[in-house]
Amino acid sequence: MAAGVAAWLPFARAAAIGWMPVANCPMPLAPTDKNKRQDELIILNVSGRRFQTWRTTLERYPDTLLGSTEKEFFFNEDTKEYFFDRDPEVFRCILNFYRTGKLHYPRYECISAYDEELAFYGILPEIIGDCCYEEYKDRKRENAERLMDDNDSENNQEGSMPSLNFRETMWRAFENPHTSTLALVFYYVTGFFIAVSVITNVVETVPCGTVPGNKELPCGERYAVAFFCLDTACVMIFTVEYLLRLFAAPSRYRFMRSVMSIIDVVAIMPYYIGLVMTDNEDVSGAFVTLRVFRVFRIFKFSRHSQGLRILGYTLKSCASELGFLLFSLTMAIIIFATVMFYAEKGSSASKFTSIPASFWYTIVTMTTLGYGDMVPKTIAGKIFGSICSLSGVLVIALPVPVIVSNFSRIYHQNQRADKRRAQKKARLARIRVAKTGSSNAYLHSKRNGLLNEALELTGSTDDEQHISKSTSLIESQHHHLLHCLEKTTNHEFIDEQLFEQNCMDSSMQNYPSTRSPSLSSQQGLTTSCCSRRNKKTTHLPNSSVPATRLRSMQELSTIHIQCSEQPSLTTSRSSLNMKSDDGLRPNCKASQITTAIISIPTPPVLTPEGESRPPPGSPSHATNISTASSNIVKVSAL
Amino acid sequence: MEMATVRHRPEALEQLEAQSKFTKKELQVLYRGFKNECPSGIVNEETFKEIYSQFFPQGDSTTYAHFLFNAFDTDHNGSVSFEDFIRGLSILLRGTVQEKLNWAFNLYDINKDGYITKEEMLDIMKAIYDMMGKCTYPVVKEDAPRQHVETFFQKMDKNKDGVVTIDEFIESCQKDENIMRSMQLFENVI
């Protein structure tokens, strides 16, 4: 719970009076403020700069240095102030944390110095407020990377690598060519062969010289064998490289799905397919088409060039923008093509034979290319043609700078959006954790509260102090407030796992006996707790004994559920047996069994149940009953 | 971007001390806490709901906070100033039992017409049960609020006319020892 909101706790508690007339059960007692003293100003002297604040401000966070008694170590008797020999600039942030409940990270501060100060004052960095959290995390990550780089370079200089196995070394060599000379050599060799392969593809089609018969042949057919050998060599190198990468990849499945490996495969496939199907007339047409895919080898360069990769990525991220642009262009093209077609329809021997045929004219005109293979002949056609070319200038020229700026904007935006999305998940998780932490704290303290009251009964006070030390006054007041709400509605808070278990059990089990607790929760509990209050004044009338016993057993079985987290009840009587038999915390056990005895006016009823603990001594029995019945309201009223 | 620079300065300390039943020191402590959370000096409903929901992490306390806000905002201007805050707290923490019951009646009477109808009570009850959330033992049934309202009306509605007036309410509460005792529960909150 934020510290600032803690100041509103008195208001929330006062407003709880609104539940009182509605509740059917008595409310639990409020926690008392045992050491309520006047709030005083304390002086914190940090390297000469004096800060002053209220004592209660610091005590909001009792598990930090300033909020606990640890600060007494720094108390200076002569000047009656707390002296800290630390950085006063950072202390300002720390003190503001106590005041506002939000910890901020000043940007000018060095991250490691800040971390040290936080550690000194016992404050966890996770509670840095949302406004400064991203900055803090970024700086921390940079710092960690810097440290890692330092470590790496240290390691490299020493020459001692951590024991990577052969496979990991190979993978590292592939990914970072500058790590070893062998990797560098491999990198350059593959690059060279990619270039060779691409150039051969290109040169293959150049006509070089004539052959007797006056036919011009492309080089590929003239020197077929040479080109074939070159191609084979390149493909062999590529195949070897692909197989090596496949072997070295840490996750083969993920590697096979990656874009680069698909490019590799597409680059070498045509060759093998060509080997397999040679001189087959039917598929030779398809085979020729396959050779086109050899040009994909040029994309293998993107492994060698960072810039290509970035370009590919930005194109991918701008895809929607480009798509929209294409769509609007298509609209314009269709409009003008239709217009031109109908305008030129009248003229004879017009090249505008159909609307799709006019597409070509429109595109050529709008991009201001103007090949001249199709020209309008009618006057209307010429008018619309000129409108088309003028609008083409506008339509084409305008989006290009927009696309360019879009690229850079989207690129940066994408980076920031991804960052924010990752942090949003973390932020929501933190909020959820804080919420569950708060509710868990209450559930935890309820169980502890049982222990507390049990210990009060058995009279051991030092344990009680030990347990109550962990909750501050504000926490206990908050828990009391939640407790009052439980009493108002006659339902209890439980944690999620217990809830799910209950749901599962209620759907699985057939439980006539467990239905009784739920019934009693509606009517029995209300009457039982109220009647028990009457019991206090009327000294345990015998007539209500059996009913009380049943109800108290159900009450105790409720306690049993909470204590041991076993939701399955068979019969209420056996649950009492279960409780005495299973090895729970001995204090818990003792508490319930002792109360059971006291709440039942006739102890012999229970002793046959295997109860081995003797009831408290008989002279004090009468007083015990009266005190116990007042305690009953406390303990079983859960 | 518009920032509402509404500021509110409360009346002087002496005046507030005269109007409420708090001592000067208590008023000081209360004001410091109030101003810390709302530096502008007034609380609007959103902030109120946010603050109140921090105390009930498991359920949804917005509806109840809405009713509570209306109970505190006595002049119905949409915001709770420090004076409204003190006025309410003075009744709740230092008022007589009669005044406290009056305040509770005012809370339940949503349309402030002097009668609590079953529908109003059902709204209030549902809001209270919402604060419990989902993970409860035993599980909150669909008609639990309605049953609770029935119990309430059985107890409070003396002449069985379907509404509870302020006199019926105060009379029935004074007869119930539980309620009387729980009214004194938060005496030492400040």
mmCIF file with all atom_site columns, N, CA, C and O in Angstrom, chain B residues 73 95 97:
data_model
loop_
_atom_site.group_PDB
_atom_site.id
_atom_site.type_symbol
_atom_site.label_atom_id
_atom_site.label_alt_id
_atom_site.label_comp_id
_atom_site.label_asym_id
_atom_site.label_entity_id
_atom_site.label_seq_id
_atom_site.pdbx_PDB_ins_code
_atom_site.Cartn_x
_atom_site.Cartn_y
_atom_site.Cartn_z
_atom_site.occupancy
_atom_site.B_iso_or_equiv
_atom_site.pdbx_formal_charge
_atom_site.auth_seq_id
_atom_site.auth_comp_id
_atom_site.auth_asym_id
_atom_site.auth_atom_id
_atom_site.pdbx_PDB_model_num
ATOM 1  N N  . ASP B 1 73 ? -19.793 14.269 -0.008 1.00 0.00 ? 73 ASP B N  1
ATOM 2  C CA . ASP B 1 73 ? -19.960 15.514 -0.746 1.00 0.00 ? 73 ASP B CA 1
ATOM 3  C C  . ASP B 1 73 ? -21.328 16.092 -0.415 1.00 0.00 ? 73 ASP B C  1
ATOM 4  O O  . ASP B 1 73 ? -22.275 15.998 -1.177 1.00 0.00 ? 73 ASP B O  1
ATOM 5  N N  . GLY B 1 95 ? -18.726 11.895 16.701 1.00 0.00 ? 95 GLY B N  1
ATOM 6  C CA . GLY B 1 95 ? -20.123 12.282 16.879 1.00 0.00 ? 95 GLY B CA 1
ATOM 7  C C  . GLY B 1 95 ? -20.832 11.365 17.870 1.00 0.00 ? 95 GLY B C  1
ATOM 8  O O  . GLY B 1 95 ? -20.301 10.349 18.308 1.00 0.00 ? 95 GLY B O  1
ATOM 9  N N  . VAL B 1 97 ? -23.885 8.730  18.897 1.00 0.00 ? 97 VAL B N  1
ATOM 10 C CA . VAL B 1 97 ? -24.377 7.559  18.162 1.00 0.00 ? 97 VAL B CA 1
ATOM 11 C C  . VAL B 1 97 ? -25.505 7.970  17.229 1.00 0.00 ? 97 VAL B C  1
ATOM 12 O O  . VAL B 1 97 ? -25.624 7.493  16.098 1.00 0.00 ? 97 VAL B O  1
#
